[in-house]
Short mmCIF file of C-alpha atoms in Angstrom, two decimals:
data_model
loop_
_atom_site.label_atom_id
_atom_site.label_comp_id
_atom_site.label_asym_id
_atom_site.label_seq_id
_atom_site.Cartn_x
_atom_site.Cartn_y
_atom_site.Cartn_z
CA MET A 1 201.66 55.87 166.02
CA LYS A 2 200.17 58.43 168.41
CA LYS A 3 196.68 57.56 167.14
CA LEU A 4 197.15 53.91 167.93
CA CYS A 5 198.40 54.63 171.42
CA PHE A 6 195.39 56.86 172.15
CA SER A 7 192.97 54.16 171.06
CA ALA A 8 194.69 51.59 173.20
CA ILE A 9 194.70 53.91 176.21
CA PHE A 10 190.89 54.66 175.72
CA ALA A 11 190.13 50.96 175.52
CA VAL A 12 192.10 50.27 178.72
CA LEU A 13 190.36 53.12 180.54
CA THR A 14 186.83 52.06 179.52
CA VAL A 15 187.49 48.50 180.59
CA SER A 16 189.16 49.39 183.85
CA CYS A 17 186.55 52.03 184.79
CA GLY A 18 183.54 49.86 183.87
CA ILE A 19 182.23 52.30 181.18
CA ASP A 20 180.14 50.69 178.41
CA GLU A 21 180.84 51.52 174.81
CA PRO A 22 178.14 53.83 173.28
CA LEU A 23 175.48 51.96 171.31
CA PRO A 24 174.00 53.15 167.98
CA ASN A 25 171.02 55.54 168.52
CA ASP A 26 167.85 53.38 167.94
CA TYR A 27 165.04 55.09 165.87
CA GLU A 28 161.51 54.45 167.12
CA PRO A 29 159.09 54.71 164.19
CA PHE A 30 155.62 56.33 164.40
CA ILE A 31 153.09 53.52 163.89
CA CYS A 32 149.42 52.67 164.37
CA THR A 33 149.25 50.24 167.25
CA GLU A 34 145.53 49.45 167.25
CA TYR A 35 143.13 49.41 164.32
CA PRO A 36 139.32 49.30 164.77
CA GLU A 37 137.92 45.77 164.62
CA GLU A 38 136.18 44.62 161.47
CA ARG A 39 132.42 44.69 162.22
CA VAL A 40 129.32 46.74 161.52
CA TYR A 41 129.49 50.16 163.23
CA TYR A 42 126.29 51.98 164.13
CA PRO A 43 125.85 55.70 163.43
CA GLU A 44 126.04 56.69 167.10
CA GLU A 45 129.44 54.98 167.55
CA THR A 46 132.99 56.40 167.35
CA ILE A 47 135.66 54.62 165.27
CA VAL A 48 139.10 54.94 166.91
CA PHE A 49 142.65 54.42 165.54
CA LYS A 50 145.41 54.33 168.21
CA PHE A 51 149.10 55.19 167.74
CA ASN A 52 152.29 54.80 169.75
CA MET A 53 152.93 58.56 169.87
CA VAL A 54 150.91 61.74 170.16
CA VAL A 55 149.51 62.66 166.74
CA ASN A 56 150.27 66.05 165.20
CA PRO A 57 146.83 67.60 164.51
CA ASN A 58 148.29 69.69 161.70
CA SER A 59 149.05 66.53 159.72
CA ILE A 60 145.48 65.21 159.61
CA LYS A 61 145.52 65.36 155.79
CA GLY A 62 147.32 62.01 156.08
CA PHE A 63 144.15 60.47 157.50
CA SER A 64 141.18 60.64 155.11
CA VAL A 65 137.65 59.22 155.42
CA SER A 66 135.01 59.04 152.70
CA SER A 67 131.57 57.50 152.50
CA GLU A 68 130.14 55.57 149.57
CA ASN A 69 126.95 57.65 149.68
CA ALA A 70 127.95 60.93 151.35
CA GLY A 71 131.44 61.50 149.92
CA GLU A 72 134.35 62.87 151.96
CA LEU A 73 133.73 63.26 155.70
CA ASP A 74 135.25 65.96 157.90
CA SER A 75 134.16 64.46 161.24
CA VAL A 76 137.74 63.45 162.19
CA GLU A 77 139.32 64.47 165.50
CA VAL A 78 142.90 64.11 166.78
CA SER A 79 142.97 63.29 170.49
CA GLY A 80 146.43 62.62 171.95
CA LYS A 81 147.59 59.26 170.62
CA SER A 82 144.26 58.62 168.84
CA VAL A 83 142.47 59.67 165.68
CA LYS A 84 138.68 59.37 165.95
CA ILE A 85 135.92 59.28 163.34
CA LEU A 86 133.12 60.97 165.25
CA PRO A 87 129.39 60.23 165.21
CA PRO A 88 126.99 60.47 163.63
CA LEU A 89 128.42 58.08 161.06
CA PRO A 90 126.43 57.87 157.82
CA ALA A 91 123.88 55.09 158.21
CA GLU A 92 123.79 51.92 156.06
CA ASP A 93 126.92 52.89 154.19
CA ASN A 94 130.57 51.95 153.64
CA LEU A 95 133.37 54.09 155.06
CA PHE A 96 136.73 54.12 153.25
CA VAL A 97 139.68 55.10 155.50
CA THR A 98 143.15 55.86 154.10
CA LEU A 99 146.34 56.37 156.16
CA THR A 100 149.50 57.77 154.55
CA SER A 101 152.94 58.86 155.73
CA ALA A 102 151.65 62.46 155.65
CA LEU A 103 150.18 61.70 159.09
CA LYS A 104 152.89 62.59 161.60
CA SER A 105 153.67 62.40 165.26
CA ILE A 106 153.89 65.52 167.40
CA ASP A 107 157.66 65.60 166.75
CA ASN A 108 156.98 65.24 162.97
CA LYS A 109 157.89 61.61 162.47
CA PRO A 110 156.01 60.32 159.41
CA LEU A 111 153.66 57.38 159.89
CA MET A 112 155.30 54.12 158.88
CA THR A 113 152.60 52.50 156.73
CA GLY A 114 154.58 49.47 155.54
CA GLU A 115 156.83 46.96 157.25
CA GLN A 116 159.65 49.45 156.79
CA PHE A 117 160.20 52.87 155.28
CA SER A 118 160.49 52.94 151.49
CA GLU A 119 160.32 55.37 148.60
CA ASN A 120 157.06 53.75 147.42
CA LYS A 121 155.06 55.68 150.03
CA GLU A 122 152.69 52.84 150.80
CA VAL A 123 149.19 53.59 152.10
CA LYS A 124 146.95 51.65 154.43
CA GLU A 125 143.31 51.35 153.38
CA PHE A 126 140.34 50.06 155.38
CA VAL A 127 136.62 49.62 154.69
CA TYR A 128 134.06 49.69 157.51
CA GLU A 129 130.36 48.94 157.11
CA THR A 130 127.81 51.06 158.96
CA GLY A 131 124.40 49.89 160.11
CA ILE A 132 120.92 51.29 160.71
CA LYS A 133 120.59 54.44 162.81
CA LEU A 134 118.48 54.53 165.95
CA PRO A 135 114.98 55.97 165.52
CA GLU A 136 114.47 59.68 166.16
CA VAL A 137 111.39 61.87 166.39
CA ALA A 138 110.91 63.28 162.89
CA GLU A 139 107.68 65.29 163.27
CA ILE A 140 105.20 66.40 165.91
CA ILE A 141 101.61 67.51 165.28
CA PRO A 142 100.53 70.11 166.27
CA ASP A 143 103.50 72.48 166.33
CA ASP A 144 101.68 75.69 167.25
CA SER A 145 99.85 75.08 170.56
CA LYS A 146 98.92 72.70 173.35
CA SER A 147 96.77 69.76 172.30
CA ALA A 148 94.62 66.96 173.66
CA ALA A 149 95.76 64.82 170.69
CA VAL A 150 99.48 64.62 169.92
CA ALA A 151 100.78 62.85 166.82
CA VAL A 152 104.45 61.83 166.90
CA LYS A 153 106.27 60.47 163.85
CA PHE A 154 109.54 58.53 164.13
CA ASP A 155 111.95 58.16 161.22
CA SER A 156 111.84 54.36 161.58
CA SER A 157 109.56 51.85 163.26
CA VAL A 158 109.32 51.73 167.04
CA GLU A 159 107.10 49.89 169.49
CA ILE A 160 105.58 51.90 172.35
CA LYS A 161 103.28 50.61 175.10
CA ILE A 162 100.67 52.94 176.54
CA LYS A 163 101.93 52.30 180.10
CA ASP A 164 105.32 53.72 179.09
CA VAL A 165 103.93 57.18 178.23
CA GLU A 166 103.79 59.89 180.89
CA PRO A 167 101.23 61.24 181.61
CA LYS A 168 99.33 58.10 180.66
CA PRO A 169 97.05 58.71 177.63
CA GLU A 170 93.37 57.80 177.58
CA ASP A 171 94.01 56.06 174.26
CA MET A 172 96.81 55.51 171.76
CA MET A 173 96.74 54.78 168.00
CA LYS A 174 99.51 53.58 165.67
CA LEU A 175 99.77 54.18 161.92
CA ASP A 176 103.05 53.17 160.23
CA GLU A 177 105.75 55.33 161.91
CA TRP A 178 103.13 57.55 163.61
CA TYR A 179 101.76 57.30 167.14
CA VAL A 180 98.77 59.38 168.23
CA PHE A 181 98.35 59.94 171.98
CA ILE A 182 94.89 60.98 173.25
CA PHE A 183 94.53 62.92 176.52
CA ASP A 184 91.55 64.28 178.46
CA LYS A 185 92.81 67.86 178.17
CA PRO A 186 95.36 69.84 176.14
CA LEU A 187 98.97 69.56 177.32
CA ASP A 188 102.29 70.98 176.18
CA SER A 189 104.62 68.04 176.85
CA LEU A 190 104.79 64.30 177.31
CA LYS A 191 107.54 61.77 177.92
CA ILE A 192 107.92 58.37 176.28
CA LEU A 193 109.72 56.38 178.98
CA LYS A 194 110.51 53.41 176.71
CA ALA A 195 110.40 52.85 172.96
CA ARG A 196 111.82 49.75 171.32
CA SER A 197 113.47 50.10 167.92
CA LEU A 198 112.11 47.32 165.68
CA SER A 199 115.03 47.56 163.25
CA ARG A 200 117.78 47.48 165.90
CA ASP A 201 116.05 45.63 168.78
CA TYR A 202 117.26 48.46 170.98
CA GLU A 203 115.41 50.28 173.75
CA LEU A 204 115.26 54.08 173.67
CA ASN A 205 114.57 55.82 176.97
CA ASN A 206 113.02 59.10 178.13
CA ILE A 207 112.06 60.69 174.80
CA GLU A 208 110.79 64.23 175.46
CA VAL A 209 107.96 65.54 173.27
CA LYS A 210 107.37 69.27 173.69
CA LEU A 211 104.65 71.49 172.22
CA PRO A 212 104.23 75.28 172.45
CA SER A 213 102.47 76.43 175.62
CA ASP A 214 99.86 78.51 173.74
CA ALA A 215 96.23 77.51 174.34
CA PRO A 216 94.56 75.85 171.31
CA GLU A 217 91.76 77.52 169.39
CA GLU A 218 88.24 76.09 169.58
CA SER A 219 87.47 73.13 167.31
CA ASP A 220 85.72 73.94 164.03
CA VAL A 221 85.40 70.71 162.05
CA THR A 222 83.68 70.34 158.65
CA PHE A 223 82.81 67.12 156.82
CA GLU A 224 82.34 66.14 153.17
CA SER A 225 81.26 62.63 152.22
CA LYS A 226 80.36 60.72 149.08
CA ALA A 227 79.68 57.12 148.10
CA THR A 228 80.17 55.05 144.95
CA ASP A 229 79.00 51.51 144.35
CA THR A 230 81.88 50.06 146.40
CA THR A 231 83.41 52.95 148.39
CA PHE A 232 82.63 55.60 151.00
CA THR A 233 84.88 58.67 151.13
CA LEU A 234 84.99 61.04 154.12
CA SER A 235 86.95 64.30 154.04
CA VAL A 236 87.53 66.12 157.35
CA LYS A 237 88.82 69.69 157.58
CA GLY A 238 89.60 72.04 160.44
CA ASN A 239 92.57 73.93 161.88
CA THR A 240 92.44 71.85 165.06
CA VAL A 241 92.10 68.38 163.46
CA ILE A 242 94.96 66.00 164.31
CA ALA A 243 93.74 62.47 163.48
CA LEU A 244 90.76 60.47 162.25
CA ALA A 245 89.63 56.97 163.20
CA ILE A 246 87.06 55.31 160.95
CA GLU A 247 86.14 51.62 160.76
CA SER A 248 89.28 50.61 162.73
CA SER A 249 91.54 52.55 160.33
CA TYR A 250 93.56 55.57 161.44
CA PHE A 251 94.62 58.65 159.50
CA ILE A 252 96.95 61.55 160.33
CA CYS A 253 95.19 64.77 159.36
CA ARG A 254 97.40 67.91 159.61
CA LYS A 255 94.30 70.14 159.73
CA GLY A 256 92.47 67.88 157.32
CA CYS A 257 92.48 64.43 155.73
CA THR A 258 90.49 62.06 153.54
CA ALA A 259 89.61 58.47 154.40
CA VAL A 260 88.28 55.88 151.96
CA ILE A 261 86.42 52.71 152.94
CA ASP A 262 86.31 50.25 150.05
CA GLY A 263 84.99 46.75 149.53
CA LEU A 264 81.36 47.81 150.09
CA GLU A 265 78.55 46.10 148.20
CA PRO A 266 76.46 48.02 145.63
CA GLU A 267 72.98 49.24 146.52
CA LYS A 268 73.32 48.66 150.26
CA THR A 269 72.94 50.88 153.33
CA TYR A 270 75.76 51.14 155.88
CA GLU A 271 76.27 52.98 159.15
CA VAL A 272 79.81 54.37 159.38
CA LYS A 273 81.20 55.73 162.67
CA ALA A 274 84.03 58.24 162.71
CA GLU A 275 86.07 59.67 165.60
CA ILE A 276 87.90 62.93 164.93
CA TYR A 277 90.68 63.87 167.34
CA THR A 278 91.33 67.59 167.69
CA LYS A 279 93.49 69.85 169.84
CA THR A 280 90.61 70.33 172.28
CA GLY A 281 89.11 66.82 172.36
CA LYS A 282 87.27 64.11 170.43
CA VAL A 283 84.37 64.65 167.99
CA ASN A 284 82.11 61.67 167.16
CA ARG A 285 80.02 61.42 163.99
CA THR A 286 77.88 58.66 162.46
CA PHE A 287 77.13 58.62 158.71
CA GLY A 288 74.33 56.78 156.95
CA VAL A 289 75.77 55.52 153.64
CA LYS A 290 73.76 54.29 150.64
CA THR A 291 75.99 52.82 147.90
CA ASP A 292 75.28 53.30 144.19
CA GLU A 293 74.36 50.72 141.59
CA ALA A 294 77.19 48.44 140.48
CA SER A 295 79.58 49.91 137.88
CA PRO A 296 82.89 48.79 136.32
CA HIS A 297 86.25 49.97 137.73
CA ILE A 298 89.80 49.94 136.45
CA MET A 299 93.11 50.98 138.03
CA ILE A 300 96.64 51.67 136.80
CA SER A 301 98.52 48.70 138.23
CA GLU A 302 101.99 49.21 136.71
CA ILE A 303 104.03 51.99 135.07
CA MET A 304 107.36 51.20 133.42
CA HIS A 305 108.86 54.69 132.98
CA THR A 306 112.60 53.91 132.94
CA PRO A 307 113.24 50.51 131.32
CA SER A 308 116.76 49.15 130.99
CA LEU A 309 116.10 47.79 127.49
CA GLU A 310 116.92 49.81 124.38
CA PRO A 311 115.50 51.76 122.67
CA GLN A 312 114.07 52.92 125.98
CA LYS A 313 110.83 54.48 124.72
CA SER A 314 109.86 51.25 122.94
CA TRP A 315 109.85 49.36 126.25
CA GLU A 316 107.79 51.81 128.30
CA PHE A 317 104.30 50.64 129.19
CA VAL A 318 101.29 51.35 131.38
CA GLU A 319 99.26 48.43 132.71
CA LEU A 320 95.54 48.59 133.57
CA TYR A 321 93.69 46.12 135.79
CA ASN A 322 89.92 45.63 135.94
CA TYR A 323 89.31 44.86 139.63
CA SER A 324 85.50 45.01 139.44
CA ALA A 325 82.92 42.35 138.64
CA MET A 326 81.90 44.13 135.42
CA ASP A 327 83.62 44.56 132.05
CA PHE A 328 85.04 48.02 131.26
CA ASP A 329 84.70 49.51 127.76
CA LEU A 330 87.89 51.43 126.85
CA SER A 331 86.40 52.77 123.61
CA GLY A 332 86.67 56.55 123.69
CA CYS A 333 89.43 56.44 126.31
CA PHE A 334 92.78 58.29 126.32
CA ILE A 335 96.05 58.38 128.25
CA ASP A 336 97.63 61.56 129.63
CA ASP A 337 101.00 61.51 131.43
CA LYS A 338 101.04 65.01 132.90
CA ASN A 339 97.38 65.59 133.70
CA ASP A 340 97.65 68.84 131.74
CA GLY A 341 95.34 67.97 128.84
CA LYS A 342 98.22 68.31 126.34
CA GLY A 343 99.58 65.42 124.32
CA VAL A 344 96.64 63.20 125.25
CA ASP A 345 96.78 59.96 123.22
CA PRO A 346 93.69 57.98 122.19
CA LEU A 347 93.80 54.23 122.88
CA SER A 348 93.34 51.66 120.13
CA ALA A 349 93.81 47.89 119.82
CA LYS A 350 97.22 46.69 118.64
CA ASN A 351 95.82 43.53 117.09
CA GLU A 352 93.32 44.10 114.30
CA GLY A 353 89.90 42.78 115.17
CA ASP A 354 90.35 43.06 118.97
CA ASP A 355 87.70 45.06 120.78
CA LEU A 356 88.52 47.50 123.60
CA ILE A 357 86.63 45.65 126.31
CA LEU A 358 88.72 44.97 129.42
CA ARG A 359 87.11 41.92 131.02
CA SER A 360 86.59 41.56 134.76
CA GLY A 361 89.79 40.43 136.48
CA GLU A 362 91.91 40.90 133.34
CA VAL A 363 94.77 43.20 132.35
CA ALA A 364 95.46 45.63 129.48
CA VAL A 365 98.91 46.95 128.51
CA ILE A 366 99.41 50.32 126.76
CA THR A 367 102.56 50.85 124.65
CA GLY A 368 103.83 52.97 121.77
CA ASN A 369 102.76 51.80 118.33
CA GLU A 370 106.18 50.29 117.46
CA ALA A 371 106.76 48.40 120.72
CA ALA A 372 107.61 44.70 120.29
CA PHE A 373 105.66 43.07 123.12
CA ALA A 374 104.15 40.21 121.09
CA ASP A 375 106.36 37.55 122.66
CA ILE A 376 106.08 39.00 126.17
CA LEU A 377 102.39 39.56 126.86
CA PRO A 378 100.19 36.72 128.12
CA GLN A 379 97.54 35.59 125.65
CA ASN A 380 94.66 36.93 127.74
CA ALA A 381 96.19 40.43 128.08
CA LEU A 382 94.58 43.19 126.00
CA TRP A 383 97.30 45.03 124.04
CA LEU A 384 96.52 48.72 123.48
CA ILE A 385 98.65 51.24 121.60
CA VAL A 386 98.79 55.01 121.18
CA ASP A 387 99.04 56.81 117.85
CA ASP A 388 102.84 57.28 117.81
CA THR A 389 106.03 55.68 119.13
CA THR A 390 105.85 57.27 122.59
CA ILE A 391 103.12 57.36 125.22
CA ALA A 392 101.46 60.80 125.59
CA ASP A 393 103.91 63.73 126.01
CA ALA A 394 107.10 62.24 124.51
CA GLY A 395 107.05 59.24 126.84
CA LEU A 396 106.83 58.47 130.54
CA THR A 397 108.98 59.80 133.39
CA GLY A 398 109.22 58.94 137.08
CA SER A 399 108.03 62.41 138.10
CA GLU A 400 104.77 62.61 136.12
CA SER A 401 101.41 61.19 137.09
CA VAL A 402 99.40 59.16 134.58
CA GLN A 403 95.65 59.36 133.95
CA ILE A 404 93.22 57.28 131.93
CA LEU A 405 90.47 59.58 130.66
CA CYS A 406 87.23 58.31 129.14
CA ASP A 407 84.36 60.10 127.41
CA ILE A 408 81.34 59.01 129.44
CA ASP A 409 77.87 60.52 128.95
CA GLY A 410 79.33 63.47 127.06
CA ALA A 411 81.96 64.35 129.66
CA ARG A 412 85.67 63.44 129.82
CA THR A 413 86.11 61.64 133.13
CA VAL A 414 89.14 60.31 135.01
CA ALA A 415 88.73 56.51 135.05
CA ALA A 416 92.09 55.71 136.68
CA GLU A 417 95.10 57.62 137.97
CA ALA A 418 98.53 56.83 139.45
CA ASP A 419 101.50 58.98 140.43
CA PRO A 420 104.94 57.31 140.58
CA GLY A 421 106.58 60.63 141.54
CA GLY A 422 106.51 59.98 145.29
CA PHE A 423 107.91 56.44 144.98
CA LYS A 424 111.49 55.90 143.81
CA THR A 425 112.25 52.79 141.77
CA ASP A 426 115.58 51.46 140.52
CA LYS A 427 116.32 51.85 136.81
CA GLY A 428 114.74 49.00 134.92
CA PHE A 429 112.11 48.24 137.58
CA SER A 430 108.50 49.37 137.32
CA PHE A 431 106.25 51.34 139.68
CA THR A 432 103.54 48.91 140.83
CA ALA A 433 100.21 49.52 142.62
CA ASP A 434 97.69 47.02 143.97
CA THR A 435 94.05 47.04 145.01
CA SER A 436 94.99 47.47 148.69
CA GLY A 437 96.48 50.89 147.94
CA ARG A 438 100.09 49.74 148.35
CA ASN A 439 102.94 50.83 146.07
CA CYS A 440 106.15 48.92 145.35
CA GLN A 441 108.69 48.31 142.61
CA SER A 442 108.44 45.22 140.42
CA ASP A 443 110.08 42.02 141.63
CA VAL A 444 111.79 41.50 138.26
CA GLU A 445 113.72 43.80 135.95
CA ASN A 446 111.63 45.48 133.22
CA GLY A 447 108.41 44.69 135.03
CA THR A 448 105.61 42.19 134.49
CA PRO A 449 103.50 43.62 131.64
CA GLY A 450 100.16 41.85 131.38
CA VAL A 451 100.38 40.20 134.81
CA TYR A 452 98.69 41.91 137.78
CA ALA A 453 100.94 41.66 140.86
CA GLU A 454 100.26 42.31 144.54
CA CYS A 455 102.82 44.31 146.54
CA ARG A 456 104.34 42.28 149.39
#
């Protein structure tokens, strides 16, 4: 009875005094209030997640980031009510972001990852695509002194105009990702005021290029030249050599380089002009060239070293292409896949009665002696085999060069050579070379044996 009276008295007092009844204590959950938009992020950008409370930095294990190519990333920073994925982001990749309830507010409230709290401990997962990085200077030649010729390599293609270089060069040359700037005297720095990224259509500004301030040594350039029936080869050597220009083609030298001019006609005389750019200035030379009599030429145009078909060794092949106007006799020729003189295999015709003459403009394919290429090769392709089931030293690999050796006039001579080691191909796609000196991987899986293909 006393209890009832007390309750009634409290109710009367609260009403008469204007005091509100206490409300239940509302719980404010810790939540992510703003997620990054779904788009391509570039490597120089920051990806930001925003929350309604200050984030406890000691709970960052509840926020994980991994890259498809680079694995787990540790470039995560807690900043007040934000968690940031800091640059540089891995380029041309996918980032996988996971948020769990292990991420907590500064007062240790767990992150609510679902519509409400549950025992299932839901996680939030996001995928963000990253794009191409901006170009950066990857290499500078020389790196030991001042220079009147400065070669700058970018890690992706850029466009630079000569008016946007300070001091203004006397001349400028471009070769792939390289630019060579020519000055009237050695200098130790230059500035590229503007450079446009061709992959991002983005303008880079005020790129500083610095060289050591040591004076360069005097130029000491040596030359070696030789001619065949269709080519002229010039080798330039010297500690001060930076670049070579010959017949409108440019070469980066790094103290020496070799340039080849092809497409010449047999038994003709040519005058070839070369400009050699050194640390101290330009050296001009003119060479009188007399080409040899016409002779046949072959090249290795395709190497299938890692086929996707099984058994793998039975689907390896090496393709030869006769790019000259004369037939090439492959009698007395061999294949070597390490250039070490061991495991050299003689070549013979797969089909009985076929000769070993590779006609002008035609293709030969070399396989193991049990390979089943009969239904694959074009009718005009010459099918050659080695004396066992694998080519040369237990088969081909992507890290070994391949040579065709022929006994000519009593001497074993290299007739053709190719090295796929510096060019990565996907499994099942062949290393391909063309007459323009370009390398590429085949357009189709398991290559195009018996069909010469140009790289595009």
